[in-house]
GROMACS .gro file of C-alpha atoms in nm:
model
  353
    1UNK     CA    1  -5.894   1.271   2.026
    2UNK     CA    2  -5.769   0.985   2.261
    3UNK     CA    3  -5.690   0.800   1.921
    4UNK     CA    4  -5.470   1.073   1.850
    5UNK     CA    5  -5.344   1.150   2.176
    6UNK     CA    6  -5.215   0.739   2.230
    7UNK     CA    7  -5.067   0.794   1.847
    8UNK     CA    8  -4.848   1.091   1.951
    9UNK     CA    9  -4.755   0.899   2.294
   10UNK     CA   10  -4.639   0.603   2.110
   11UNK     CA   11  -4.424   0.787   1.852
   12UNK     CA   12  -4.230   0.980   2.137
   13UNK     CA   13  -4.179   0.674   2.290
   14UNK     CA   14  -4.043   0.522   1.913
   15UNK     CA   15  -3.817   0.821   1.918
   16UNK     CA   16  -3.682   0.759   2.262
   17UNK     CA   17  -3.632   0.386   2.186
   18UNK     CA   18  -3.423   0.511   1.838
   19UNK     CA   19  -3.192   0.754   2.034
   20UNK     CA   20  -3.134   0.476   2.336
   21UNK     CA   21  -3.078   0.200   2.052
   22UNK     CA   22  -2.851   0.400   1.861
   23UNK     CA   23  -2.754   0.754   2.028
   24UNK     CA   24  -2.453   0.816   2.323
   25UNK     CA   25  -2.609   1.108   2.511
   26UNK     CA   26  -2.407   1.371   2.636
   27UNK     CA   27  -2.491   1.598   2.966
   28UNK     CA   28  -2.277   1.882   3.117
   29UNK     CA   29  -2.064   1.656   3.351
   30UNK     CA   30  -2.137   1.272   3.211
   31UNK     CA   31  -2.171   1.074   2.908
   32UNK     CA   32  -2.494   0.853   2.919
   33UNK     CA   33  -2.596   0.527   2.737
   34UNK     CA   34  -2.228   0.442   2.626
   35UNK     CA   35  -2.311   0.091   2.630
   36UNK     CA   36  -2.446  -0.083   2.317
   37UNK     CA   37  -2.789  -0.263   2.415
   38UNK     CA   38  -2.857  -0.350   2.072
   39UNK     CA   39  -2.878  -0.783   2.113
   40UNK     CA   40  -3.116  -0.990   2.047
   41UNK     CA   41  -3.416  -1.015   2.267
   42UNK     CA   42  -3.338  -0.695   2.411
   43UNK     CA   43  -3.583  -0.482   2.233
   44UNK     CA   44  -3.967  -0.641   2.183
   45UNK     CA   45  -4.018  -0.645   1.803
   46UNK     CA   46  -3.707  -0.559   1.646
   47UNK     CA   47  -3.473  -0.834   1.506
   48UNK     CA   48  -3.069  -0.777   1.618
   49UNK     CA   49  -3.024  -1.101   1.543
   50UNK     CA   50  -2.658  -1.022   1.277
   51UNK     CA   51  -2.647  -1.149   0.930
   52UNK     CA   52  -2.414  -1.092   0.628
   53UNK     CA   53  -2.719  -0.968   0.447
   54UNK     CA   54  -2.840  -0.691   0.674
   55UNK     CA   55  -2.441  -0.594   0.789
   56UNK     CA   56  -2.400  -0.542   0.394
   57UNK     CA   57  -2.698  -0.324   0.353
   58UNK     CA   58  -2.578  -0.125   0.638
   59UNK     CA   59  -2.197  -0.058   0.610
   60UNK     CA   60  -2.049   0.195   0.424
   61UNK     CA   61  -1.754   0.361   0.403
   62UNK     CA   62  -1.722   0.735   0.329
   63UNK     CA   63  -1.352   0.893   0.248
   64UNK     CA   64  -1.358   1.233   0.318
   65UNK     CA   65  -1.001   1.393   0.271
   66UNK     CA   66  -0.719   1.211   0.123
   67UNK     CA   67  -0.306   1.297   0.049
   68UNK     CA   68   0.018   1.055   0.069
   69UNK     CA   69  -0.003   1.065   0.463
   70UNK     CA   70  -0.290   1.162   0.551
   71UNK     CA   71  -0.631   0.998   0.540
   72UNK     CA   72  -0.983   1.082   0.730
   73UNK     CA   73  -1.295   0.849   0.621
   74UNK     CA   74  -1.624   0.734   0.771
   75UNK     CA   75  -1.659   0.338   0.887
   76UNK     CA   76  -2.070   0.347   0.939
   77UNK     CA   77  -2.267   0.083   1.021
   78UNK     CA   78  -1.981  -0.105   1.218
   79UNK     CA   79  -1.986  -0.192   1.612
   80UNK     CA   80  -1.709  -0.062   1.867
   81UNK     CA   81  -1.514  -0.388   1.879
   82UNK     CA   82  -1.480  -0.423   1.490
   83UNK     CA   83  -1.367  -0.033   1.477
   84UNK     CA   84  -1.087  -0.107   1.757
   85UNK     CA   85  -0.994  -0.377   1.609
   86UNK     CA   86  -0.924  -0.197   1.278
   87UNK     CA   87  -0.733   0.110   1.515
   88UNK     CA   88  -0.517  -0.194   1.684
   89UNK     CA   89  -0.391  -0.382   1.385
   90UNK     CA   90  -0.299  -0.086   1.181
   91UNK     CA   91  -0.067   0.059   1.493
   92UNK     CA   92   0.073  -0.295   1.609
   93UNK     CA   93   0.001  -0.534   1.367
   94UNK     CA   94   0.051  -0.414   0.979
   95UNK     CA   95   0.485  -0.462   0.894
   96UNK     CA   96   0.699  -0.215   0.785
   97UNK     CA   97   1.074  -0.227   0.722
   98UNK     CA   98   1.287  -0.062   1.017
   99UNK     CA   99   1.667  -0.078   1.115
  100UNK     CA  100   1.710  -0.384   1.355
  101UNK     CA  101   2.119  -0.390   1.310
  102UNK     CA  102   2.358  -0.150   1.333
  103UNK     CA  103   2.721  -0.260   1.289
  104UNK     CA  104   2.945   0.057   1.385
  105UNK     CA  105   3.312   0.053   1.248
  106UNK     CA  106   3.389   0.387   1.388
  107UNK     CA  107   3.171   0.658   1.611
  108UNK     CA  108   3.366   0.925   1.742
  109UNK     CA  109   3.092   1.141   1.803
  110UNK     CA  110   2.935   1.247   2.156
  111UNK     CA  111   2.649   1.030   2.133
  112UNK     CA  112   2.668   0.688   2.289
  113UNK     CA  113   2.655   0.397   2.006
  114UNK     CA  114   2.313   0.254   2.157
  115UNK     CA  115   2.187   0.569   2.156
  116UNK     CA  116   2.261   0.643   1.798
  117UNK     CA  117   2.126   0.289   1.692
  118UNK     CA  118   1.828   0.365   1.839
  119UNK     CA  119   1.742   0.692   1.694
  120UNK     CA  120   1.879   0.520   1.380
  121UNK     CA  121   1.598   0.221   1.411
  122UNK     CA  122   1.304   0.496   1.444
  123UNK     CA  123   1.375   0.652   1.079
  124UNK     CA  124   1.059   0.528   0.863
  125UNK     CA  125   1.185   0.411   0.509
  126UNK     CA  126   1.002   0.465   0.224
  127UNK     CA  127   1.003   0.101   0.067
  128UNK     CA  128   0.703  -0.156   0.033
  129UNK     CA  129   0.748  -0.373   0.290
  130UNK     CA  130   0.509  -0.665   0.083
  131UNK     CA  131   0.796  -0.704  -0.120
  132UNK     CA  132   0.978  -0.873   0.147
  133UNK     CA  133   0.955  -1.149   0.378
  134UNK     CA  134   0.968  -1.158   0.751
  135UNK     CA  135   1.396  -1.274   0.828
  136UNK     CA  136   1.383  -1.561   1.115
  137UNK     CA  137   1.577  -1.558   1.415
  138UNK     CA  138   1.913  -1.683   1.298
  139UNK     CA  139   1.843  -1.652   0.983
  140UNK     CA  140   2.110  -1.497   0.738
  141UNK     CA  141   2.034  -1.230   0.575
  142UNK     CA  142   1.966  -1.227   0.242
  143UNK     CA  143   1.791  -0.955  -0.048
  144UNK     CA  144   1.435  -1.095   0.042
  145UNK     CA  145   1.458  -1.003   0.415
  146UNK     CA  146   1.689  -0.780   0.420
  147UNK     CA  147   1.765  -0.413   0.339
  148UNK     CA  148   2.158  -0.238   0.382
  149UNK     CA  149   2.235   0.095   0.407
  150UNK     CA  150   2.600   0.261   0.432
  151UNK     CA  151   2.678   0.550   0.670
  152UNK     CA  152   3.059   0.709   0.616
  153UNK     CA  153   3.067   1.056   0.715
  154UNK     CA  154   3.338   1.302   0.877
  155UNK     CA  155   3.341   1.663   0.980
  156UNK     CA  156   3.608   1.887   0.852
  157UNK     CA  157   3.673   2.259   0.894
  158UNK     CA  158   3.604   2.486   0.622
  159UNK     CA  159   3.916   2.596   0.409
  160UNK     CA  160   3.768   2.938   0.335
  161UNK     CA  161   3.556   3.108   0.595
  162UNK     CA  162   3.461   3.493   0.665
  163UNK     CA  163   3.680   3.588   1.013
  164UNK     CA  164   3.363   3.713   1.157
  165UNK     CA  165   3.128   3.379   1.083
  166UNK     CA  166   3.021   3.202   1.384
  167UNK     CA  167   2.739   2.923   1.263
  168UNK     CA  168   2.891   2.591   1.259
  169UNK     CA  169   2.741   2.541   0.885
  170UNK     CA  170   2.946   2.802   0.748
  171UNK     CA  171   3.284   2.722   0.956
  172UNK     CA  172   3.238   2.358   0.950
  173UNK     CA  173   3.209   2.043   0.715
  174UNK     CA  174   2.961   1.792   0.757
  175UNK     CA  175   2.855   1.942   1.092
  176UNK     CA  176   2.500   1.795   1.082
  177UNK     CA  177   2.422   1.461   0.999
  178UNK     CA  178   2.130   1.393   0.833
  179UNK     CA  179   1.888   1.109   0.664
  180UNK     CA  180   2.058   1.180   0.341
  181UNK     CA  181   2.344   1.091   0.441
  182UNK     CA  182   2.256   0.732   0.467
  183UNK     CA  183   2.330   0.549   0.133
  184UNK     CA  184   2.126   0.213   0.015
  185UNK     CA  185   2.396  -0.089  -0.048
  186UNK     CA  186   2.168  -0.341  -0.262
  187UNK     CA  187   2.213  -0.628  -0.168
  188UNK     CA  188   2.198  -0.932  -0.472
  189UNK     CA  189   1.977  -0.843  -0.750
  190UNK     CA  190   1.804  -0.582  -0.564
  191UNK     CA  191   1.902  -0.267  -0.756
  192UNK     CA  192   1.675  -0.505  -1.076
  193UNK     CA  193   1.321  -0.525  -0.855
  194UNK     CA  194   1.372  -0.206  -0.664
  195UNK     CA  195   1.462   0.038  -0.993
  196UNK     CA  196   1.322   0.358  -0.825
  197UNK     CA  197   1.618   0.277  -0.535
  198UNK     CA  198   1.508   0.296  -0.149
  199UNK     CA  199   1.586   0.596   0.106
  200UNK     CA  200   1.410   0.760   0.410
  201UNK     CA  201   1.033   0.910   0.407
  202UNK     CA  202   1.250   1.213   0.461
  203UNK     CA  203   1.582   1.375   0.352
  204UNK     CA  204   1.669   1.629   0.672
  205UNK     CA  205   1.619   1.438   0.955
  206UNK     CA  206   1.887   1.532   1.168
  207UNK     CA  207   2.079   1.210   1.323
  208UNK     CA  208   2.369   1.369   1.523
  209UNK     CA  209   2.609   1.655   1.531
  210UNK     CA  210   2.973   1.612   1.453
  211UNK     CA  211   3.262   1.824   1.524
  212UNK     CA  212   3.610   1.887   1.280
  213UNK     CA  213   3.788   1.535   1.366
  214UNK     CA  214   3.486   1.337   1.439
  215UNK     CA  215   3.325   1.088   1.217
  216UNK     CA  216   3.087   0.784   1.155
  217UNK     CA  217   3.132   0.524   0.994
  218UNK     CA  218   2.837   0.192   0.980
  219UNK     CA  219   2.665  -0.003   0.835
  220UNK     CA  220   2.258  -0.046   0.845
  221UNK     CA  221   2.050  -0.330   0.787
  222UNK     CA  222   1.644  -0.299   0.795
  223UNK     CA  223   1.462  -0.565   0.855
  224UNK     CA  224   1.080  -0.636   0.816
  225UNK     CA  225   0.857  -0.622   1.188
  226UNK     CA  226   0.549  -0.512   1.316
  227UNK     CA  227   0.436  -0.253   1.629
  228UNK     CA  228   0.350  -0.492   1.853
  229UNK     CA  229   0.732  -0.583   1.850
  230UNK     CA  230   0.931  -0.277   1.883
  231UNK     CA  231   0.715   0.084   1.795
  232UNK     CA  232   0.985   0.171   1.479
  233UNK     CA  233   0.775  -0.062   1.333
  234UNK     CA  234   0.441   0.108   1.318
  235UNK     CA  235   0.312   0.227   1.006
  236UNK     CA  236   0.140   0.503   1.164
  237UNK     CA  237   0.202   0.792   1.328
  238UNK     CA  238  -0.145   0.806   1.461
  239UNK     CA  239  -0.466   0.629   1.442
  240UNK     CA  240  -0.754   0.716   1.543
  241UNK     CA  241  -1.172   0.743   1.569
  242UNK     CA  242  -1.469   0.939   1.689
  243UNK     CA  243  -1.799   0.894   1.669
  244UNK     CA  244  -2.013   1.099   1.456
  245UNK     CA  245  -2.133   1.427   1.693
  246UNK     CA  246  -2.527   1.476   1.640
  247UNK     CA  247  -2.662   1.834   1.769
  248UNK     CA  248  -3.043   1.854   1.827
  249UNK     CA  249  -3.224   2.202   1.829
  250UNK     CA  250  -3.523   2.135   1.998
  251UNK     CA  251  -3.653   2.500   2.015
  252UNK     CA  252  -3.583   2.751   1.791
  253UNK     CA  253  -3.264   3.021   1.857
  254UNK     CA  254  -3.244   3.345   1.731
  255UNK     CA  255  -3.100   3.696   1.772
  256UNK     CA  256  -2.862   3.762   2.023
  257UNK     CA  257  -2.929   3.380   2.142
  258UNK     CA  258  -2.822   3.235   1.845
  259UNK     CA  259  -2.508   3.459   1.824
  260UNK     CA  260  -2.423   3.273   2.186
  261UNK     CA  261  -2.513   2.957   2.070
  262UNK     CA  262  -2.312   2.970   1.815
  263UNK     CA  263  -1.958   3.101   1.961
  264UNK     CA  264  -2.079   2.788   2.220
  265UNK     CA  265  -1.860   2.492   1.919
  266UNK     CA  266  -1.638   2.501   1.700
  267UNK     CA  267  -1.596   2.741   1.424
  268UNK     CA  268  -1.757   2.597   1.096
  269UNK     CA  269  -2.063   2.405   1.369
  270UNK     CA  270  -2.350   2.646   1.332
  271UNK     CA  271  -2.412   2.881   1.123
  272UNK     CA  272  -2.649   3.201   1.133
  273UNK     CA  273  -2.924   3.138   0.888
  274UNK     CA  274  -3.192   3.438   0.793
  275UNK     CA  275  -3.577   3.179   0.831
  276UNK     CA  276  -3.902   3.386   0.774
  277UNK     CA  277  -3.738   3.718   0.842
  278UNK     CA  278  -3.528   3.593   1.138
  279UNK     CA  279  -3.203   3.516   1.212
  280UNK     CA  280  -3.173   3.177   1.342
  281UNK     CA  281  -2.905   2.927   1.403
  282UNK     CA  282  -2.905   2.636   1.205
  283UNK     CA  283  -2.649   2.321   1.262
  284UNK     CA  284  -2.454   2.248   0.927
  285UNK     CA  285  -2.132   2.071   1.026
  286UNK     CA  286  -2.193   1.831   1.329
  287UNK     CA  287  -1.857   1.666   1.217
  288UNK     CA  288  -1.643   1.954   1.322
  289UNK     CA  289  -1.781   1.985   1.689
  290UNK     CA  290  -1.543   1.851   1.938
  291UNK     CA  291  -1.789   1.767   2.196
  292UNK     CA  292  -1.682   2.014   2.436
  293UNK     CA  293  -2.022   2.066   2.556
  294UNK     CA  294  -2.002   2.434   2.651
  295UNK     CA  295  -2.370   2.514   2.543
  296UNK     CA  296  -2.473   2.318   2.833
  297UNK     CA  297  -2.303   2.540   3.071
  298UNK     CA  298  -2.587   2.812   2.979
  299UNK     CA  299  -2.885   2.800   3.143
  300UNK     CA  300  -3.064   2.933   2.850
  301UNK     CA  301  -3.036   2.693   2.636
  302UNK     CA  302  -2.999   2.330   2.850
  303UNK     CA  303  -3.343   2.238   2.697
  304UNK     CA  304  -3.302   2.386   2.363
  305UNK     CA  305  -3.036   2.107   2.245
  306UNK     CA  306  -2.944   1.780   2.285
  307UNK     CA  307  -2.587   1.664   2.209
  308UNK     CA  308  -2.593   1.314   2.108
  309UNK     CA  309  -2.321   1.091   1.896
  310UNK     CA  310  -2.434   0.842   1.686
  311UNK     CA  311  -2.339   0.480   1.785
  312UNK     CA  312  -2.189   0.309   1.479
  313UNK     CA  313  -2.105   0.607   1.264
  314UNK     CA  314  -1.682   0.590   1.328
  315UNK     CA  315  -1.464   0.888   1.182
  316UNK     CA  316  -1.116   0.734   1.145
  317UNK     CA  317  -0.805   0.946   1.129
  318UNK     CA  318  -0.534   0.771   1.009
  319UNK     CA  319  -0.161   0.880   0.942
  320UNK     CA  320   0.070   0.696   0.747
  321UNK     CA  321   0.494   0.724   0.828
  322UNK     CA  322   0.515   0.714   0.444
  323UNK     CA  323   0.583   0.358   0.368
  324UNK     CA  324   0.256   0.313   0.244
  325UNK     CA  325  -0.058   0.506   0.190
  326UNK     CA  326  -0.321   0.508   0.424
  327UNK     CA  327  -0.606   0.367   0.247
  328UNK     CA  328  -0.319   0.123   0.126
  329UNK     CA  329  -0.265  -0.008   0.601
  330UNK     CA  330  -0.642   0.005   0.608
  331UNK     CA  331  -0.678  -0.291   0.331
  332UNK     CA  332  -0.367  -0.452   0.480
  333UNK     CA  333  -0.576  -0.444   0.840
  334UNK     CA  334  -0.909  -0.585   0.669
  335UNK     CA  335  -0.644  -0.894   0.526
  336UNK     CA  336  -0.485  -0.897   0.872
  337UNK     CA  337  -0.834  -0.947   1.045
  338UNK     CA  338  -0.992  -1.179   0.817
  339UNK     CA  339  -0.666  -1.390   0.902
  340UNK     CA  340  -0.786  -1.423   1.224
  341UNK     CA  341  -1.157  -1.455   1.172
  342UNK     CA  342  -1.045  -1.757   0.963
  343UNK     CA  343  -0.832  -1.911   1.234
  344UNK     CA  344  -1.078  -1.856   1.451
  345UNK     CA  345  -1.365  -2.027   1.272
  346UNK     CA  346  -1.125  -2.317   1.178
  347UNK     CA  347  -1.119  -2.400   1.604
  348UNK     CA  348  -1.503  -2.352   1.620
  349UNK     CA  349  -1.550  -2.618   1.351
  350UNK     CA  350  -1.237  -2.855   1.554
  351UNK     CA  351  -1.456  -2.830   1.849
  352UNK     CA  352  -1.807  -2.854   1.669
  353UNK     CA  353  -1.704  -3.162   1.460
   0.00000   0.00000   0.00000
C-alpha cells in the first residue's frame, strides 16, 4: 500500500513539474508562471541543454486557414524570443515598394499638397518588391529601383443631368478620385519583365474629392523600404500570436452546470456531449477560447477547471497588404533572421579566434 501510495505521490508531483515546465496558468485576476524556467540545471534530471537535433524533432508548423491576405498557422515547439522575432521582422523589417516622391505640377484641390503625398505614400502596390533593389540616397532613379506612376485628373460638370439630381456623381465629372486613377509610366524596359503591368492592391480607394474647375496633375515614383523606416512600408496590416489556450475539466459537469459552463467561452469552446446517459460538457475547440476567464467568476466551478496555455505552442495571425502572400513575408522573415544569426556568429568566431 505505501508502495502504491509514494507511486501516486510522485506522479502528481511529475504532473505538476509538466504544467510549471511548460503551462502559463491563468486565475480570475492574474496570470501565473509567465516566465520560461526551462534552462539547464534548473530541473534535476531533465536535459534543456538546446541542440539542432532535439529543436528539429520538436518544431512544427501547422497552417490552419489560408487566402491571398490572410494567413493563421501554428509555430510549436519555438520559445517567446524566436516567435517575436518572427512578429518584428515581418511588420518592420520585410520591403515593400511604397511612394517616397511626389512631384505635383498642378493641385487645385482643398487638400494641402503634403497632405495628399502622404495619403498617396500609404497606398500598398501590388508588385514584387524582390524584383527590385533598394535606390541609395542620391541615387538616380532608374527601372531597378524605381517605379512611376502618372496622376492627370480634372472635374467637370455633367452636360446632361436630371433638374432634380443632387449627388455629386450624377451632376459632376471626376468628382472622386480614386486608386484607379493612378496610371503606371514604365520606366526603361520595364513594361518586358513586368508583362502583367503594376497598379494598387485596390481599385476604389478614394484619394481626394474634386470640384468642376479643380484638378491634379503629378507624378509618382515608388521606391523600395522597409517598416522600420516609414510604416507605408509594412507588408502587413497586422501580425500577430497567441499561445495555444488549454482547458482542464477536472470534475465532471453536467445538466444545468454544463449548460453554464458552457455559455462561460466562446461559441464553438465546449460542446454538450450525451456520456453514459448524461449530458456532459466536453472541451473540443481550446483554440477558439479567448481567455476571458469568466468560468472562474463562478463559484461552482473554480475547482472544476483549470485554464492553462501552453508555453511554446504560438498561433500566428498574419495579414498581408497584398504585395505578397503571407506564407510568401513569413519565408522572407526566416531569410531575414538567418541574416542576422549569421552576422552574429561571424563576431562570436572574431572574438573566439
Amino acid at each position: 500500500l505505501s508502495f502504491f501510495l509514494s507511486l501516486s505521490l510522485f506522479l502528481i508531483r511529475m504532473a505538476h513539474l509538466e504544467e510549471l515546465r511548460n503551462k502559463v496558468h491563468l486565475d480570475i485576476n492574474k496570470v501565473r508562471n509567465t516566465e520560461d524556467t526551462r534552462t539547464p540545471g534548473t530541473y534535476a534530471k531533465y536535459d534543456d541543454t538546446w541542440s539542432f537535433a532535439k529543436f528539429r524533432k520538436s518544431f512544427r508548423m501547422d497552417v490552419i486557414e489560408k487566402t491571398e491576405r490572410t494567413a493563421e498557422f501554428d509555430l510549436i515547439g519555438i520559445d517567446t524570443p524566436f516567435a517575436n522575432a518572427f512578429r518584428r521582422i515581418l511588420i518592420a523589417e520585410v520591403p515593400t515598394m511604397a511612394v517616397e516622391e511626389v512631384f505635383i505640377t498642378n493641385n487645385t484641390s482643398i487638400m494641402q499638397d503634403e497632405v495628399l503625398a502622404h495619403r498617396l505614400g500609404l497606398l500598398p502596390i501590388a508588385v514584387d518588391p524582390r524584383l527590385f533593389e533598394e535606390r541609395a540616397k542620391g541615387q538616380a532613379p532608374s527601372e531597378r529601383n524605381t517605379l512611376q506612376f502618372r496622376l492627370k485628373i480634372k472635374c467637370k460638370k455633367q452636360r446632361k443631368v436630371s433638374a432634380d439630381a443632387t449627388d455629386p456623381e450624377e451632376l459632376y465629372m471626376n468628382s472622386k478620385v480614386y486608386s484607379r486613377h493612378i496610371e503606371w509610366d514604365p520606366i526603361g524596359s520595364q513594361r518586358q519583365w513586368l508583362p502583367d503591368g503594376v497598379k494598387f492592391v485596390e481599385d476604389d480607394i478614394l484619394i481626394n474629392i474634386l470640384r468642376p474647375g479643380q484638378e491634379l496633375d503629378m507624378m509618382l515614383h515608388a521606391v523600395k523600404g522597409i517598416g522600420s523606416d516609414h510604416a507605408k512600408f509594412s507588408p502587413v496590416a497586422t501580425a500577430s500570436y497567441r499561445l495555444m489556450p488549454e482547458i482542464k475539466i477536472l470534475q465532471p459537469i453536467t445538466g444545468s452546470e454544463a449548460e453554464k459552463f458552457k455559455d462561460c467561452f466562446s461559441p464553438g469552446v465546449v460542446e454538450m456531449r450525451e456520456i453514459q446517459g448524461r449530458y456532459e460538457a466536453v472541451v473540443v475547440a481550446p483554440r477558439k477560447d479567448t481567455c476571458t476567464r469568466e468560468v472562474l467568476r463562478h463559484p461552482e466551478f473554480t475547482d472544476k477547471v483549470r485554464l492553462l496555455k501552453v508555453r511554446d505552442h504560438f498561433i500566428f495571425t498574419v495579414e498581408s497588404t497584398g504585395a505578397l502572400e503571407p506564407l510568401v513575408l513569413l519565408r522572407e522573415a526566416v531569410k531575414i533572421l538567418q541574416k542576422k544569426c549569421e552576422v552574429v556568429r561571424k563576431e562570436l568566431d572574431i572574438l573566439t579566434s
